[in-house]
Coordinates of C-alpha atoms in Angstrom, one line a residue:
X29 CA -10.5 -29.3 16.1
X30 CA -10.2 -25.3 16.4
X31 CA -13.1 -23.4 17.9
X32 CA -13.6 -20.0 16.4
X33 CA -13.7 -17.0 18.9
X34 CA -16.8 -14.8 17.7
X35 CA -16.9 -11.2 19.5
X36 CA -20.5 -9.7 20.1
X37 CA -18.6 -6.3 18.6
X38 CA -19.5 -8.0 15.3
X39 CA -21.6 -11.2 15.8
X40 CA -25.4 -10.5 13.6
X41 CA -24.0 -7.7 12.1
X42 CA -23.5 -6.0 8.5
X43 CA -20.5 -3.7 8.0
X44 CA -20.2 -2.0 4.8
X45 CA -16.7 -1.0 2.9
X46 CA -16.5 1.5 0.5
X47 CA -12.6 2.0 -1.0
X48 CA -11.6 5.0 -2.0
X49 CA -8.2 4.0 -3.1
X50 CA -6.2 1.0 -4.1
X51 CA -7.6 -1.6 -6.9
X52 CA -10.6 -1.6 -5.7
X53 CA -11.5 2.0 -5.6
X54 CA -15.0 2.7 -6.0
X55 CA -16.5 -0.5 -4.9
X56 CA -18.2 -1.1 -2.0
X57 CA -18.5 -4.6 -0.4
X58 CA -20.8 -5.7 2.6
X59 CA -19.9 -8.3 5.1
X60 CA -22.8 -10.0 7.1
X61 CA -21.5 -11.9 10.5
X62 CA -24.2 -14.5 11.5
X63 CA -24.5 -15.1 14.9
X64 CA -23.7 -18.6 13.9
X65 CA -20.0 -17.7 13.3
X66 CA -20.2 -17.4 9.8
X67 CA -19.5 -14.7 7.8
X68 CA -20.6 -14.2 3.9
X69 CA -19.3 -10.8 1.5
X70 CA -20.8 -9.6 -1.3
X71 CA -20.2 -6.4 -3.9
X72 CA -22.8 -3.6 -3.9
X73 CA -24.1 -1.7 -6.6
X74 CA -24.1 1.6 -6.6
X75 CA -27.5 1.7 -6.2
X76 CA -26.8 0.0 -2.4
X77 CA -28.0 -3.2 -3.9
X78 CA -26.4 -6.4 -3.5
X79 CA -24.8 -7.4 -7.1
X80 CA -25.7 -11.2 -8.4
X81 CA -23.0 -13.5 -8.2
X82 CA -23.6 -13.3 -12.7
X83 CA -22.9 -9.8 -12.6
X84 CA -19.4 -10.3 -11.0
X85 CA -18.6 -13.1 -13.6
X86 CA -18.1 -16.2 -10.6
X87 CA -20.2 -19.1 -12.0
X88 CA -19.1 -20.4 -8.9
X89 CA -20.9 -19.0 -6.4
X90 CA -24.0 -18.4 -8.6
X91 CA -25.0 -21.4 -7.9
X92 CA -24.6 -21.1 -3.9
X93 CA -23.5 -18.3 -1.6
X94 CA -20.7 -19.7 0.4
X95 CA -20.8 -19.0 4.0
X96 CA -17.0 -19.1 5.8
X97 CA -16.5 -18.9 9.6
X98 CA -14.9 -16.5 10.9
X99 CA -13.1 -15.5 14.3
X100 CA -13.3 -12.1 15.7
X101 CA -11.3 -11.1 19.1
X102 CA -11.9 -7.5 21.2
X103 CA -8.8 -5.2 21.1
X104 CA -10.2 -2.4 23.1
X105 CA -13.7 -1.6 23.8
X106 CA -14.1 0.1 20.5
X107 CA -12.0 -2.1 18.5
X108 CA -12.1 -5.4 17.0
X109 CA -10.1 -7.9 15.1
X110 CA -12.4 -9.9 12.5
X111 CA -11.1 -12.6 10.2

């Protein structure tokens, strides 16, 4: 069985990423990190509103927002590894 490591760097928070470059310039996604080591994303409008899972075309998760675990490891004391 494999145990995630959660950090309290990241653990019951939100980060948001805005891309300025790449294929996904111009969006912003947000990543919320339960303190129950799960972790769920979603695209944000421009507005700084969550999109519906119908406005990104995924029948799949319309239906339910997936929550993943995740494992997130201190590098420094200002740094950290999530995943």
């Amino acid at each position: 069985m494999t145990h995630n490591k959660l950090s309290d760097q990241v653990s019951g928070k939100t980060i948001r990423l805005s891309w300025t470059d790449g294929p996904t310039k111009g969006t912003t996604q947000e990543y919320v990190f339960h303190k129950d080591g799960t972790v769920e994303w979603h695209s944000i409008k421009k507005d700084g509103k969550r999109k519906a899972a119908s406005e990104s075309g995924d029948t799949e998760t319309t239906k339910k927002t997936e929550k993943l675990h995740y494992a997130a490891m201190k590098i420094t004391d200002d740094v950290c590894m999530a995943s």
